CSV table of C-alpha atoms in Angstrom, one decimal:
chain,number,residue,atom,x,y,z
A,1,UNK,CA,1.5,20.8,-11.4
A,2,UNK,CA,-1.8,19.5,-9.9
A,3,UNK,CA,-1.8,16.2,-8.9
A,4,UNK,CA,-4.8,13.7,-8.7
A,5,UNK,CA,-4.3,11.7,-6.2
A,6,UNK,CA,-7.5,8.4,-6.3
A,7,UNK,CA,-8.6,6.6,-2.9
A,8,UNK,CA,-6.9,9.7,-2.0
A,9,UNK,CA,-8.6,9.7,1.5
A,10,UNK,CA,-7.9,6.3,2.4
A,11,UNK,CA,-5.5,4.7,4.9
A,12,UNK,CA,-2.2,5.4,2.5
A,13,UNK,CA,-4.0,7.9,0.5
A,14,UNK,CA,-4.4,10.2,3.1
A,15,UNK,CA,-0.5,9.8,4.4
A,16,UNK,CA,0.1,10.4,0.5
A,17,UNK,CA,-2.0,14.0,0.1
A,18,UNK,CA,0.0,15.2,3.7
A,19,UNK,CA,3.5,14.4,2.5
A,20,UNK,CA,2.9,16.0,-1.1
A,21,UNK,CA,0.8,19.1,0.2
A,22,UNK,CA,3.7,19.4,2.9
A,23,UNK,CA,6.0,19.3,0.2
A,24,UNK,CA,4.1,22.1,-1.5
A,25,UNK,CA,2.7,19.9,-4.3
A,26,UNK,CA,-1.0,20.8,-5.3
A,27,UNK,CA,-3.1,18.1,-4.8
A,28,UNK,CA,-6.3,17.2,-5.0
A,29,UNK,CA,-8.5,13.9,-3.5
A,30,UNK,CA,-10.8,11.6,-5.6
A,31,UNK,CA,-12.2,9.2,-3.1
A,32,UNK,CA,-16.0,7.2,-2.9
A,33,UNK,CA,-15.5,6.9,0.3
A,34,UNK,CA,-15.6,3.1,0.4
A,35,UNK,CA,-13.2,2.8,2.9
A,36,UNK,CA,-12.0,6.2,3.2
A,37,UNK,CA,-12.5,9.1,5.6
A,38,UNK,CA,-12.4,12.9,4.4
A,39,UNK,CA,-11.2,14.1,7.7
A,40,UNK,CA,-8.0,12.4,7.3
A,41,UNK,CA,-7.2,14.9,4.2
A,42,UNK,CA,-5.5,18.1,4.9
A,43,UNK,CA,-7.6,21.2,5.1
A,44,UNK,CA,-6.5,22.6,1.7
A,45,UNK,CA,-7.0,19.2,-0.1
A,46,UNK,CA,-10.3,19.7,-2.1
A,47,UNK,CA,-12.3,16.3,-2.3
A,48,UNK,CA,-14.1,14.9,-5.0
A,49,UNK,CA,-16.3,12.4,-3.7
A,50,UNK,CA,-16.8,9.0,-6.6
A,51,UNK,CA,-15.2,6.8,-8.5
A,52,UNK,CA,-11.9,6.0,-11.3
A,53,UNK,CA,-15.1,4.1,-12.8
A,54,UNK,CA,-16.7,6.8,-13.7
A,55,UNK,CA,-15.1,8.2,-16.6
A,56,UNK,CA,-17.3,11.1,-17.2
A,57,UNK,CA,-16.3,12.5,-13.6
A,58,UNK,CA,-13.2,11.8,-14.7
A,59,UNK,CA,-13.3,13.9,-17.6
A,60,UNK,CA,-15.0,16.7,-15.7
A,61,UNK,CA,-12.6,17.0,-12.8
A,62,UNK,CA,-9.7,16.8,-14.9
A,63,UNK,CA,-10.4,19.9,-17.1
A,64,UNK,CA,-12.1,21.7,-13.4
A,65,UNK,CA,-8.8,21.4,-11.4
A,66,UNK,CA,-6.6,21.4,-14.7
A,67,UNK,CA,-5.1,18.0,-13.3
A,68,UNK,CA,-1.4,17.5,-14.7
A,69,UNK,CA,-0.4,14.4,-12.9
A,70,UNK,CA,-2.2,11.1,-10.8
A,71,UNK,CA,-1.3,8.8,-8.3
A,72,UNK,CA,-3.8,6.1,-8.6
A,73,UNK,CA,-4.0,4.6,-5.1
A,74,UNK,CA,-8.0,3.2,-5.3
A,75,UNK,CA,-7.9,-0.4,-5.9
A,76,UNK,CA,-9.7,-3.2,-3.6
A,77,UNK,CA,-6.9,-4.8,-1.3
A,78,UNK,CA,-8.4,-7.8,0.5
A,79,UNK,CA,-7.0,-11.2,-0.8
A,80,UNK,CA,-9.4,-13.3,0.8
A,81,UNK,CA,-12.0,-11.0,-0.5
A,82,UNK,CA,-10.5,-11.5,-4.0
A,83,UNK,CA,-10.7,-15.1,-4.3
A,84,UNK,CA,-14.0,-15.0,-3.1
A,85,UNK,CA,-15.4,-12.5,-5.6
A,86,UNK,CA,-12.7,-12.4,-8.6
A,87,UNK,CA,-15.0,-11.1,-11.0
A,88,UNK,CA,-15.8,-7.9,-8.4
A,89,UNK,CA,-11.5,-7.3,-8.4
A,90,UNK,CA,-10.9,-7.2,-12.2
A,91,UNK,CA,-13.6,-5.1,-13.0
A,92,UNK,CA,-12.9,-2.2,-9.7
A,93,UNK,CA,-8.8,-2.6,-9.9
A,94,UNK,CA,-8.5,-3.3,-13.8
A,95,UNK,CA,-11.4,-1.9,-15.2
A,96,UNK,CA,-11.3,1.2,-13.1
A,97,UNK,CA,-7.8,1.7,-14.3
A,98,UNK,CA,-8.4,1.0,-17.6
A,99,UNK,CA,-11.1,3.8,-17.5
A,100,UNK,CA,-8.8,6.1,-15.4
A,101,UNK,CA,-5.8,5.7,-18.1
A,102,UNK,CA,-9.1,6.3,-21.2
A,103,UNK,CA,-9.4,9.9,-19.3
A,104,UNK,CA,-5.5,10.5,-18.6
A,105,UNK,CA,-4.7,9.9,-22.1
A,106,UNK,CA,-7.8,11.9,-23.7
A,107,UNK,CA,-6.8,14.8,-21.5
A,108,UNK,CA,-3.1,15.0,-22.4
A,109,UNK,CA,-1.7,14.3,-18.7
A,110,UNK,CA,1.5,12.6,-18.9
A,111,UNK,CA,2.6,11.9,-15.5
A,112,UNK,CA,1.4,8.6,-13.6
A,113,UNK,CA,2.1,6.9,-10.3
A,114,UNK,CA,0.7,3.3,-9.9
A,115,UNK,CA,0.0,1.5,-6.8
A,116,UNK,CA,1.1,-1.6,-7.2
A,117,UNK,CA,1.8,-4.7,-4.4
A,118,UNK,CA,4.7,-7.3,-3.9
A,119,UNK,CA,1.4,-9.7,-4.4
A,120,UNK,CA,2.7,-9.5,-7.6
A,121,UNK,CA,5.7,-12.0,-7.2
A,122,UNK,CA,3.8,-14.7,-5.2
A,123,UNK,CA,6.0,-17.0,-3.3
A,124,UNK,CA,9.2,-17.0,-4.8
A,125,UNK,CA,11.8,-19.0,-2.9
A,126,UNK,CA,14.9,-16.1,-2.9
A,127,UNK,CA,16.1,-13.9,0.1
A,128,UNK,CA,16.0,-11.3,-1.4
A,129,UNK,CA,12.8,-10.1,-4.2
A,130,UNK,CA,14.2,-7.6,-6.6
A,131,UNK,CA,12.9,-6.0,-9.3
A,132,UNK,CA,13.8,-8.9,-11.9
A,133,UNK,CA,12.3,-11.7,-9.7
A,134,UNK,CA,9.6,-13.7,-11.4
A,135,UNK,CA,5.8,-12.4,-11.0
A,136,UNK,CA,3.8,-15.5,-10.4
A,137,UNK,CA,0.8,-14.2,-8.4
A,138,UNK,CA,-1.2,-16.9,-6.4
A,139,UNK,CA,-4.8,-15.2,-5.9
A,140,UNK,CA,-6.8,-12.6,-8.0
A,141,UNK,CA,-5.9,-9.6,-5.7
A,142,UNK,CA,-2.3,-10.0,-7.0
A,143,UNK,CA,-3.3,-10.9,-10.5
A,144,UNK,CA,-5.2,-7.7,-10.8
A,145,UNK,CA,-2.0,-5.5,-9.7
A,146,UNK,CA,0.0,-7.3,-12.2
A,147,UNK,CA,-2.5,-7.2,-15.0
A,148,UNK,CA,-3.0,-3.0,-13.8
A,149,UNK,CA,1.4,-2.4,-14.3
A,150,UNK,CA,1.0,-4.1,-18.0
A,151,UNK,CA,-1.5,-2.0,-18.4
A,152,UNK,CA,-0.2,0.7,-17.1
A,153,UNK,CA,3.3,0.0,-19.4
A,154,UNK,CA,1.1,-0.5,-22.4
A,155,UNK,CA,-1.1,2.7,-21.6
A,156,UNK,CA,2.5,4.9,-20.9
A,157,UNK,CA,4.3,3.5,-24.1
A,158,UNK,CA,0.6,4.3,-26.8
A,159,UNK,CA,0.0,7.6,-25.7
A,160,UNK,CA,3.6,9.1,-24.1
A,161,UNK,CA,2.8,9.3,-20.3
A,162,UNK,CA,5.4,8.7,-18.1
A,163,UNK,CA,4.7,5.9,-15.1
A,164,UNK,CA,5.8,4.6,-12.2
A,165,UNK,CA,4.8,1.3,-10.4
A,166,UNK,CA,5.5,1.1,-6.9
A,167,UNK,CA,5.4,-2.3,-5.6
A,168,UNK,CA,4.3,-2.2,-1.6
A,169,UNK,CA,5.7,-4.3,0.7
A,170,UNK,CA,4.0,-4.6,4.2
A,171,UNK,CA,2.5,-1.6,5.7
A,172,UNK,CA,2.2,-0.7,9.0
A,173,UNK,CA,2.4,2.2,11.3
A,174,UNK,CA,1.0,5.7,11.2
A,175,UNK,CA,2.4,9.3,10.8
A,176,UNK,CA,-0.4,10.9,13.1
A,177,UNK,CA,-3.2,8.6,15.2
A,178,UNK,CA,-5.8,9.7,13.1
A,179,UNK,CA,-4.4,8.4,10.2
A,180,UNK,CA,-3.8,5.4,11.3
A,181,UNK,CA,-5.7,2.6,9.2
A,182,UNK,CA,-9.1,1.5,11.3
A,183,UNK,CA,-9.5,-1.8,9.2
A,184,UNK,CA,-8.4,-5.2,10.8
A,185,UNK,CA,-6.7,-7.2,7.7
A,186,UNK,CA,-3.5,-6.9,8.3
A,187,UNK,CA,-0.9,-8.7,11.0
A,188,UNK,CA,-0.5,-5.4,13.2
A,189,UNK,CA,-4.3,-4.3,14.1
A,190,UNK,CA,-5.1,-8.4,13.9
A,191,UNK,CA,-2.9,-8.6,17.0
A,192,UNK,CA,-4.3,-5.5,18.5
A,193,UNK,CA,-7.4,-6.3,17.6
A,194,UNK,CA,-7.1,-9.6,19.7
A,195,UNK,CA,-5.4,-8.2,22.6
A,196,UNK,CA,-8.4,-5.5,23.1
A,197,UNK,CA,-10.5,-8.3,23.4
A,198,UNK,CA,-8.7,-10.4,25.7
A,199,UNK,CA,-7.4,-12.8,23.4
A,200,UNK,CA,-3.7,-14.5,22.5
A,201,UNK,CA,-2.5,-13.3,19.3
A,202,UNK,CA,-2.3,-16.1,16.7
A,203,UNK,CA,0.4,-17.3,14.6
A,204,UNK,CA,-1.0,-19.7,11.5
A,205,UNK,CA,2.5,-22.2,11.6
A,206,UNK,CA,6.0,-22.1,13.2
A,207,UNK,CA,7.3,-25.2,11.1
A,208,UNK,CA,8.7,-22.9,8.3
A,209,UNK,CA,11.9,-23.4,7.3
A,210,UNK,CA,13.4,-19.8,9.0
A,211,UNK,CA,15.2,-19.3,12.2
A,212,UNK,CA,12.2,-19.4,14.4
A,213,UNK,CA,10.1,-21.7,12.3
A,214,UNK,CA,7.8,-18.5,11.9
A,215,UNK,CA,7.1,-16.6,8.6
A,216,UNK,CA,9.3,-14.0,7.6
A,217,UNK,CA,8.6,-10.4,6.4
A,218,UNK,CA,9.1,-7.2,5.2
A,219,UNK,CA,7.2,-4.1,6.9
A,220,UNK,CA,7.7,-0.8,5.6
A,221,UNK,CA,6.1,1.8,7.8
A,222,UNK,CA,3.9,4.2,5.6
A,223,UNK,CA,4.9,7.4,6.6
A,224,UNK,CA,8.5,5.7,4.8
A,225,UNK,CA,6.0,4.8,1.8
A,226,UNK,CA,4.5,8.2,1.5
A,227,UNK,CA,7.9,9.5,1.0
A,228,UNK,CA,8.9,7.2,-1.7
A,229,UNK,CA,5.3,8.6,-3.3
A,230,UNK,CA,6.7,12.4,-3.1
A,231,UNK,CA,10.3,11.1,-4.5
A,232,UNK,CA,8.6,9.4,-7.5
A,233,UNK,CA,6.0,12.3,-7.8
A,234,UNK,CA,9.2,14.7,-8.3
A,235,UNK,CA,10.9,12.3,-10.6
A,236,UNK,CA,7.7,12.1,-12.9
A,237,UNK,CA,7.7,16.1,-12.8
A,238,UNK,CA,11.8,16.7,-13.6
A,239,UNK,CA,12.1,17.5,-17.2
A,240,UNK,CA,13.9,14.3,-18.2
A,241,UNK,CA,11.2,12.2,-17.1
A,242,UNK,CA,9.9,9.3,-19.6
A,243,UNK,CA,9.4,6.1,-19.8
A,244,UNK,CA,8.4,3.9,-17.1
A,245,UNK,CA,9.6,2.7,-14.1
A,246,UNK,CA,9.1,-0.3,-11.5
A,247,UNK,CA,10.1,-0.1,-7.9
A,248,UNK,CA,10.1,-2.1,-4.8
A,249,UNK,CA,9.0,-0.4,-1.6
A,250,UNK,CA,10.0,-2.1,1.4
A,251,UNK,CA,12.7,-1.8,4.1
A,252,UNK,CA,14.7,-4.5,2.3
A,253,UNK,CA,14.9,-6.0,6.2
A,254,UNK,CA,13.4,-9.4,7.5
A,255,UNK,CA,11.1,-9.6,10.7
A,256,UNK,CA,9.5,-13.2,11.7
A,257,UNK,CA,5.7,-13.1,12.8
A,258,UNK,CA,7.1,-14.5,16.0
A,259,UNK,CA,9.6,-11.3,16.9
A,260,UNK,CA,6.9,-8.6,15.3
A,261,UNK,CA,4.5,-10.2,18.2
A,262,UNK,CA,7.1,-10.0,20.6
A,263,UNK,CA,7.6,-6.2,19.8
A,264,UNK,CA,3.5,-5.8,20.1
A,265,UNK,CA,3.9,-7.3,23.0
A,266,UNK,CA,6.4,-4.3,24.5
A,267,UNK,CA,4.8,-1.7,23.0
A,268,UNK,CA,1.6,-2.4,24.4
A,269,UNK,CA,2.5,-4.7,27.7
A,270,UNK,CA,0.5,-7.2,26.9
A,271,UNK,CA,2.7,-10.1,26.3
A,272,UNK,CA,0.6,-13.2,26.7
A,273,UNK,CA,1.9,-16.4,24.8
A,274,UNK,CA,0.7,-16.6,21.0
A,275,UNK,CA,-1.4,-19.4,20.1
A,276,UNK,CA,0.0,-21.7,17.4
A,277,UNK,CA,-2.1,-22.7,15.0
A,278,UNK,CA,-1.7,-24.9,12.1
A,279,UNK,CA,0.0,-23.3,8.2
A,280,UNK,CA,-2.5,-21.0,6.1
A,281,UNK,CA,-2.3,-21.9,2.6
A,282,UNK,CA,-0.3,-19.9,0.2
A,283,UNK,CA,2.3,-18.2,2.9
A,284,UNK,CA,5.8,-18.0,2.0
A,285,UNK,CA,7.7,-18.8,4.3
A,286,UNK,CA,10.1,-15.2,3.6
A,287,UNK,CA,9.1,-12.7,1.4
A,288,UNK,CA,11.6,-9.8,1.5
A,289,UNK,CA,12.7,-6.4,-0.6
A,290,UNK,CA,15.2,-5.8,-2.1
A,291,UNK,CA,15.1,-1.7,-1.9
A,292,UNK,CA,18.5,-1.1,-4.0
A,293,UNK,CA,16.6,0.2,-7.3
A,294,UNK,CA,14.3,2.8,-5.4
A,295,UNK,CA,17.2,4.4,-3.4
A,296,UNK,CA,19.3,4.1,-6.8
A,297,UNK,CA,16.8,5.8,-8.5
A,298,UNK,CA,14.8,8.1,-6.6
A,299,UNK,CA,16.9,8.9,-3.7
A,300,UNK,CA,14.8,7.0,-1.1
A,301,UNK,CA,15.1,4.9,1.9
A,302,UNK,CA,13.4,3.6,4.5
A,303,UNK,CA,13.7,5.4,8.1
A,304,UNK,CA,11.6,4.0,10.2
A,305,UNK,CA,12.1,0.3,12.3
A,306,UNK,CA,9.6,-1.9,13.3
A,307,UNK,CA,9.2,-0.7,16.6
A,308,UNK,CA,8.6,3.2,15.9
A,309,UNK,CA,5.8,1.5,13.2
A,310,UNK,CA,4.1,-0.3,15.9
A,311,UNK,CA,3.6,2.2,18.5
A,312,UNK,CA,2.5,4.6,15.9
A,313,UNK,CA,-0.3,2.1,14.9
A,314,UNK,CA,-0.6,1.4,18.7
A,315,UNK,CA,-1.5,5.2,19.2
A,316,UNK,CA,-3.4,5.3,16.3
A,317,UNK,CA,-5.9,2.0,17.5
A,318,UNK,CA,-6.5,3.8,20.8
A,319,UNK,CA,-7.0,6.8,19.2
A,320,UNK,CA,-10.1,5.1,17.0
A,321,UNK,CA,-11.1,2.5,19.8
A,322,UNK,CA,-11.1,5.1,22.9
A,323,UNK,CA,-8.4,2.7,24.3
C-alpha cells in the first residue's frame, strides 16, 4: 500500500504522514503549500508540491508512486473566510474533490479517507451529536464538507472505492512543537495569541444556557485525531473493507470557553480576567461528540485531556514565536 495523503504538510496533515510512516505505512505528501510547511513532514515522506485541482498532476503522481490509497485532508477551513468568498470554497473543497475522486477512480484506487468537520451538523440542540443527528450546516465552509461526504458516498458507490468520512471535532494541541499549527483561527492560539501581546482573552457571551453561561465544546487533541486516521487507514486496507463509513471524531467530553481559558491560564501563568463581550452569531451554545461509533468500529479512543492539549500547543506557540 502507498498512501496519498493531500494538504499532507499542513497542521493535521503533517501529524497524519508521522503517525502512518510510524506505523510503517508508505506515504507520500501532496501539498501547494498554501498553508503548509514541508519541514513538518518526516524525512522519508516524498513531497509533491500542487494542487487536488490539478488533475493532470494527479494522474501523473498516481501512476509515479503507484498510489493505492488517499487521505484527502486539503480543503480551505476558515468559516469567516467562507461566507465571505462562497464561490472560492465550492470550487477548492468541492471541486478539488470532485477532480481528486475523476483521478482515484480512472486509476483504479479503491481506498479513501475524507476529511470531513462537525460543521456539518450546525447547531443542533442535543447533548450529545451522533452519527444520525441532522446535518443542517449554517455557513458555506460546512456546506462544502457536507456536499464533499455526498460526493464522496456517490463517488465510492459508482466506481467500488471504499470511504471513510471523518467528521473533526475541535482540534487542539500538538504531538511535537514544531508541528504545532502557526495560524490564529482557532480558540487555543486566539488566547495565546492575546496573552503574547498583553491582552485579556475574550469570551463572545456567557448568557448561554450551560452551567457557566459560557459556550460548550468538544476538543480533540490531534495527535488523538491522527490516530483515528491510522485506525481508519487500516480498516480501508483489511480485506473485508467496502462500503462506506461516517465517523465522529471527538473526545465525546464537554469543556465551556470559560474553564478551557481557565486551564490556558495554568498552563501558561497568565491568568488575567477574560473580557466579556457580547454573543457571536451562529454559536451553539454545546456542540458535543458522541465517539461510540468510532471506538465501535475502528478501535479508537481519545487519550489525551484538555490540559496535555494545551501545553502541547503552548510549547508549540513558543516554539514558532521565540517565546
Amino acid at each position: 500500500m502507498t498512501w496519498l495523503i493531500t494538504g499532507g504538510a499542513g497542521y493535521i496533515g503533517a501529524h497524519v504522514a508521522r503517525v502512518m510512516t510510524d506505523a510503517g505505512e508508505r506515504v507520500l505528501a501532496l501539498d501547494d503549500l498554501s498553508a503548509g510547511y514541508p519541514a513538518r513532514l518526516p524525512a522519508e515522506v516524498p513531497l509533491v508540491r500542487g494542487s487536488s485541482l490539478d488533475g493532470d498532476l494527479l494522474k501523473r503522481v498516481f501512476a509515479e508512486h503507484e498510489v493505492t490509497g488517499v487521505v484527502h485532508l486539503a480543503a480551505r477551513k476558515q468559516v469567516a473566510e467562507s461566507v465571505a468568498q462562497p464561490t472560492r470554497y465550492y470550487r477548492e473543497n468541492v471541486g478539488g474533490l470532485a477532480t481528486l475522486l475523476d483521478a482515484v477512480a480512472e486509476a483504479g484506487i479503491r481506498r479513501l479517507l475524507f476529511s470531513s468537520s462537525a460543521a456539518v451538523y450546525g447547531n443542533p440542540d442535543v447533548d450529545l451529536i451522533t452519527e444520525r443527528t441532522p446535518c443542517a450546516p449554517v455557513n458555506p465552509y460546512g456546506e462544502t464538507k457536507l456536499a464533499g461526504e455526498w460526493l464522496v458516498r456517490a463517488a465510492g458507490q459508482a466506481h467500488g472505492i471504499a470511504t471513510v468520512c471523518l467528521r473533526y471535532f475541535n482540534v487542539a494541541g500538538a504531538a511535537a512543537p514544531e508541528l504545532a499549527d502557526t495560524g490564529v483561527f482557532n480558540i487555543v492560539p486566539m488566547v495565546f495569541d492575546r496573552l503574547t501581546r498583553d491582552e485579556a482573552p475574550r469570551i463572545f457571551g456567557d448568557d448561554y444556557p450551560t452551567p457557566d453561561g459560557t459556550c460548550v465544546r468538544d476538543y480533540i487533541h490531534v495527535a488523538d485525531l491522527a490516530e483515528a486516521h491510522l485506525a481508519a487507514v487500516r480498516r480501508l486496507s483489511s480485506a473485508d473493507a467496502g462500503g462506506d463509513l461516517t465517523l465522529n471524531i471527538g473526545s465525546g467530553e464537554g469543556v465551556s470557553v470559560r474553564e478551557l481559558i481557565e486551564v490556558i491560564g495554568d498552563v501558561t501563568g497568565d491568568r488575567r480576567t477574560p473580557l466579556v463581550e457580547g454573543r457571536r452569531p451562529g454559536d451553539a451554545p454545546r456542540a458535543v461528540a458522541s465517539a461510540e461509533l468510532a471506538a465501535r468500529e475502528l478501535g479508537w479512543t481519545a487519550r489525551r485531556g484538555v490540559r496535555e492539549m494545551v501545553e502541547s500547543a503552548w510549547r508549540g506557540w513558543q516554539h514558532h514565536h521565540g517565546g
